[in-house]
C-alpha cells in the first residue's frame, strides 16, 4: 500500500477533524437524554425542553457542512501543499473545532449578546480563512465567492455587535451572497487583469 502524499494527508486530516466537530455538536443532546430519563421526563418533553439546543445543533451542522463543502471544492485542483497553505488550513480547522463551544452556549444562553457575537465571529473567522485559501489557490477571480460571503459576514458581525436584538438574524444576510458575487467577480477580474498587465503577462483590456 503506497504512502499518502502530503496534500492527501492534509485533506484526510481535515475531513477527520470536521467529522469530529460535527459529532461533538450532537453530544450535549445525547447527554440530555440520559439526564431526562433519570429525571423521569417523557420523550416528548425531552424534545420540547431542549428546543434551543436542537435548533443551535441544526444551525451549526448546516454551517460546518457548508464550510466543509467549500473547502473540499477548493482543494479539488490543488496538486501540492505549501507552508502558507498548511498554516491557513490549520487556522480554518481551529475555527471549525471551536464552533461546537458557542453552539452549546446558544443552547444555554439563547439570544445573549456575547454568545451571539462569539458565534457569528467564529463563523466570520472561518470564512476569512477560506477566503485567504481561495486567493492562494485560485487567485482573485476564483476567490470571488469567498470574498462575497466574508463581506456579508462582516456586515452580519457588525449588526450583531452593535444593533440590539439582531443576534443570529443577521446571518440571514447570507441569502444575498450570490447577488453580491455578481458584483464582486468583475471587480476582482479587473484587479487580476491589472496585476497581470503590470507583470507583463497580458495587456489590460480597454474599458
mmCIF file of C-alpha atoms in Angstrom, residues 87-193:
data_model
loop_
_atom_site.group_PDB
_atom_site.id
_atom_site.type_symbol
_atom_site.label_atom_id
_atom_site.label_comp_id
_atom_site.label_asym_id
_atom_site.label_seq_id
_atom_site.Cartn_x
_atom_site.Cartn_y
_atom_site.Cartn_z
ATOM 1 C CA UNK A 87 -0.950 27.372 8.078
ATOM 2 C CA UNK A 88 -4.281 28.719 6.805
ATOM 3 C CA UNK A 89 -5.779 25.243 6.640
ATOM 4 C CA UNK A 90 -4.896 24.730 10.310
ATOM 5 C CA UNK A 91 -6.302 28.170 11.144
ATOM 6 C CA UNK A 92 -9.536 27.220 9.378
ATOM 7 C CA UNK A 93 -9.698 23.928 11.261
ATOM 8 C CA UNK A 94 -9.271 25.834 14.527
ATOM 9 C CA UNK A 95 -12.463 27.773 13.798
ATOM 10 C CA UNK A 96 -14.287 24.536 12.996
ATOM 11 C CA UNK A 97 -13.132 22.894 16.217
ATOM 12 C CA UNK A 98 -14.139 25.956 18.254
ATOM 13 C CA UNK A 99 -17.649 26.200 16.752
ATOM 14 C CA UNK A 100 -19.260 23.495 18.972
ATOM 15 C CA UNK A 101 -18.378 25.671 22.000
ATOM 16 C CA UNK A 102 -20.518 28.731 21.079
ATOM 17 C CA UNK A 103 -23.122 26.317 19.728
ATOM 18 C CA UNK A 104 -23.514 24.830 23.207
ATOM 19 C CA UNK A 105 -23.603 28.344 24.649
ATOM 20 C CA UNK A 106 -26.546 29.183 22.376
ATOM 21 C CA UNK A 107 -28.472 26.300 23.891
ATOM 22 C CA UNK A 108 -27.825 27.621 27.392
ATOM 23 C CA UNK A 109 -27.884 31.385 26.914
ATOM 24 C CA UNK A 110 -30.140 31.830 23.873
ATOM 25 C CA UNK A 111 -30.085 35.375 22.481
ATOM 26 C CA UNK A 112 -27.431 36.614 24.901
ATOM 27 C CA UNK A 113 -25.403 39.384 23.202
ATOM 28 C CA UNK A 114 -21.947 37.984 23.918
ATOM 29 C CA UNK A 115 -22.957 34.483 22.829
ATOM 30 C CA UNK A 116 -24.317 35.792 19.526
ATOM 31 C CA UNK A 117 -21.191 37.873 18.875
ATOM 32 C CA UNK A 118 -18.979 34.895 19.737
ATOM 33 C CA UNK A 119 -20.929 32.593 17.426
ATOM 34 C CA UNK A 120 -21.105 34.931 14.424
ATOM 35 C CA UNK A 121 -17.493 35.967 15.000
ATOM 36 C CA UNK A 122 -16.351 32.348 14.866
ATOM 37 C CA UNK A 123 -18.151 31.823 11.558
ATOM 38 C CA UNK A 124 -16.620 35.054 10.230
ATOM 39 C CA UNK A 125 -13.125 33.903 11.237
ATOM 40 C CA UNK A 126 -13.710 30.619 9.419
ATOM 41 C CA UNK A 127 -14.838 32.453 6.293
ATOM 42 C CA UNK A 128 -11.790 34.732 6.409
ATOM 43 C CA UNK A 129 -9.506 31.687 6.465
ATOM 44 C CA UNK A 130 -11.337 30.188 3.488
ATOM 45 C CA UNK A 131 -11.030 33.481 1.624
ATOM 46 C CA UNK A 132 -7.274 33.564 2.136
ATOM 47 C CA UNK A 133 -7.039 29.952 0.952
ATOM 48 C CA UNK A 134 -9.178 30.771 -2.093
ATOM 49 C CA UNK A 135 -6.849 33.640 -3.059
ATOM 50 C CA UNK A 136 -3.820 31.381 -2.662
ATOM 51 C CA UNK A 137 -5.306 28.535 -4.703
ATOM 52 C CA UNK A 138 -7.491 30.204 -7.331
ATOM 53 C CA UNK A 139 -6.464 33.856 -7.462
ATOM 54 C CA UNK A 140 -8.726 36.920 -7.159
ATOM 55 C CA UNK A 141 -11.458 35.846 -9.583
ATOM 56 C CA UNK A 142 -11.634 32.331 -8.179
ATOM 57 C CA UNK A 143 -11.950 33.772 -4.691
ATOM 58 C CA UNK A 144 -14.940 35.978 -5.537
ATOM 59 C CA UNK A 145 -17.473 33.667 -3.881
ATOM 60 C CA UNK A 146 -15.465 33.513 -0.664
ATOM 61 C CA UNK A 147 -14.940 37.283 -0.707
ATOM 62 C CA UNK A 148 -18.686 37.879 -1.093
ATOM 63 C CA UNK A 149 -19.532 35.551 1.783
ATOM 64 C CA UNK A 150 -16.907 37.103 4.048
ATOM 65 C CA UNK A 151 -18.086 40.638 3.214
ATOM 66 C CA UNK A 152 -21.641 39.728 4.179
ATOM 67 C CA UNK A 153 -20.449 38.071 7.382
ATOM 68 C CA UNK A 154 -18.544 41.235 8.301
ATOM 69 C CA UNK A 155 -21.803 43.173 7.990
ATOM 70 C CA UNK A 156 -23.621 40.469 9.966
ATOM 71 C CA UNK A 157 -20.997 40.604 12.696
ATOM 72 C CA UNK A 158 -21.221 44.398 12.956
ATOM 73 C CA UNK A 159 -25.020 44.256 13.124
ATOM 74 C CA UNK A 160 -24.887 41.541 15.771
ATOM 75 C CA UNK A 161 -22.405 43.511 17.849
ATOM 76 C CA UNK A 162 -23.980 46.952 17.535
ATOM 77 C CA UNK A 163 -27.717 46.564 16.940
ATOM 78 C CA UNK A 164 -29.679 45.255 19.934
ATOM 79 C CA UNK A 165 -31.955 42.306 19.250
ATOM 80 C CA UNK A 166 -30.480 41.357 15.869
ATOM 81 C CA UNK A 167 -28.346 38.433 17.149
ATOM 82 C CA UNK A 168 -28.498 35.412 14.810
ATOM 83 C CA UNK A 169 -30.981 37.008 12.405
ATOM 84 C CA UNK A 170 -28.017 38.817 10.879
ATOM 85 C CA UNK A 171 -26.923 35.511 9.347
ATOM 86 C CA UNK A 172 -29.968 35.688 7.058
ATOM 87 C CA UNK A 173 -27.993 38.229 5.038
ATOM 88 C CA UNK A 174 -26.115 35.267 3.577
ATOM 89 C CA UNK A 175 -29.019 34.688 1.184
ATOM 90 C CA UNK A 176 -27.664 37.702 -0.732
ATOM 91 C CA UNK A 177 -24.195 36.195 -1.218
ATOM 92 C CA UNK A 178 -24.906 35.075 -4.797
ATOM 93 C CA UNK A 179 -26.190 38.532 -5.697
ATOM 94 C CA UNK A 180 -23.130 40.220 -4.214
ATOM 95 C CA UNK A 181 -20.885 37.741 -6.004
ATOM 96 C CA UNK A 182 -22.164 39.041 -9.350
ATOM 97 C CA UNK A 183 -20.795 42.444 -8.417
ATOM 98 C CA UNK A 184 -17.569 41.260 -6.807
ATOM 99 C CA UNK A 185 -16.472 38.903 -9.610
ATOM 100 C CA UNK A 186 -15.960 41.555 -12.330
ATOM 101 C CA UNK A 187 -14.262 43.862 -9.825
ATOM 102 C CA UNK A 188 -11.767 41.178 -8.873
ATOM 103 C CA UNK A 189 -11.367 40.374 -12.572
ATOM 104 C CA UNK A 190 -10.198 43.930 -13.205
ATOM 105 C CA UNK A 191 -7.784 43.674 -10.285
ATOM 106 C CA UNK A 192 -6.337 40.462 -11.699
ATOM 107 C CA UNK A 193 -6.058 41.968 -15.200
#
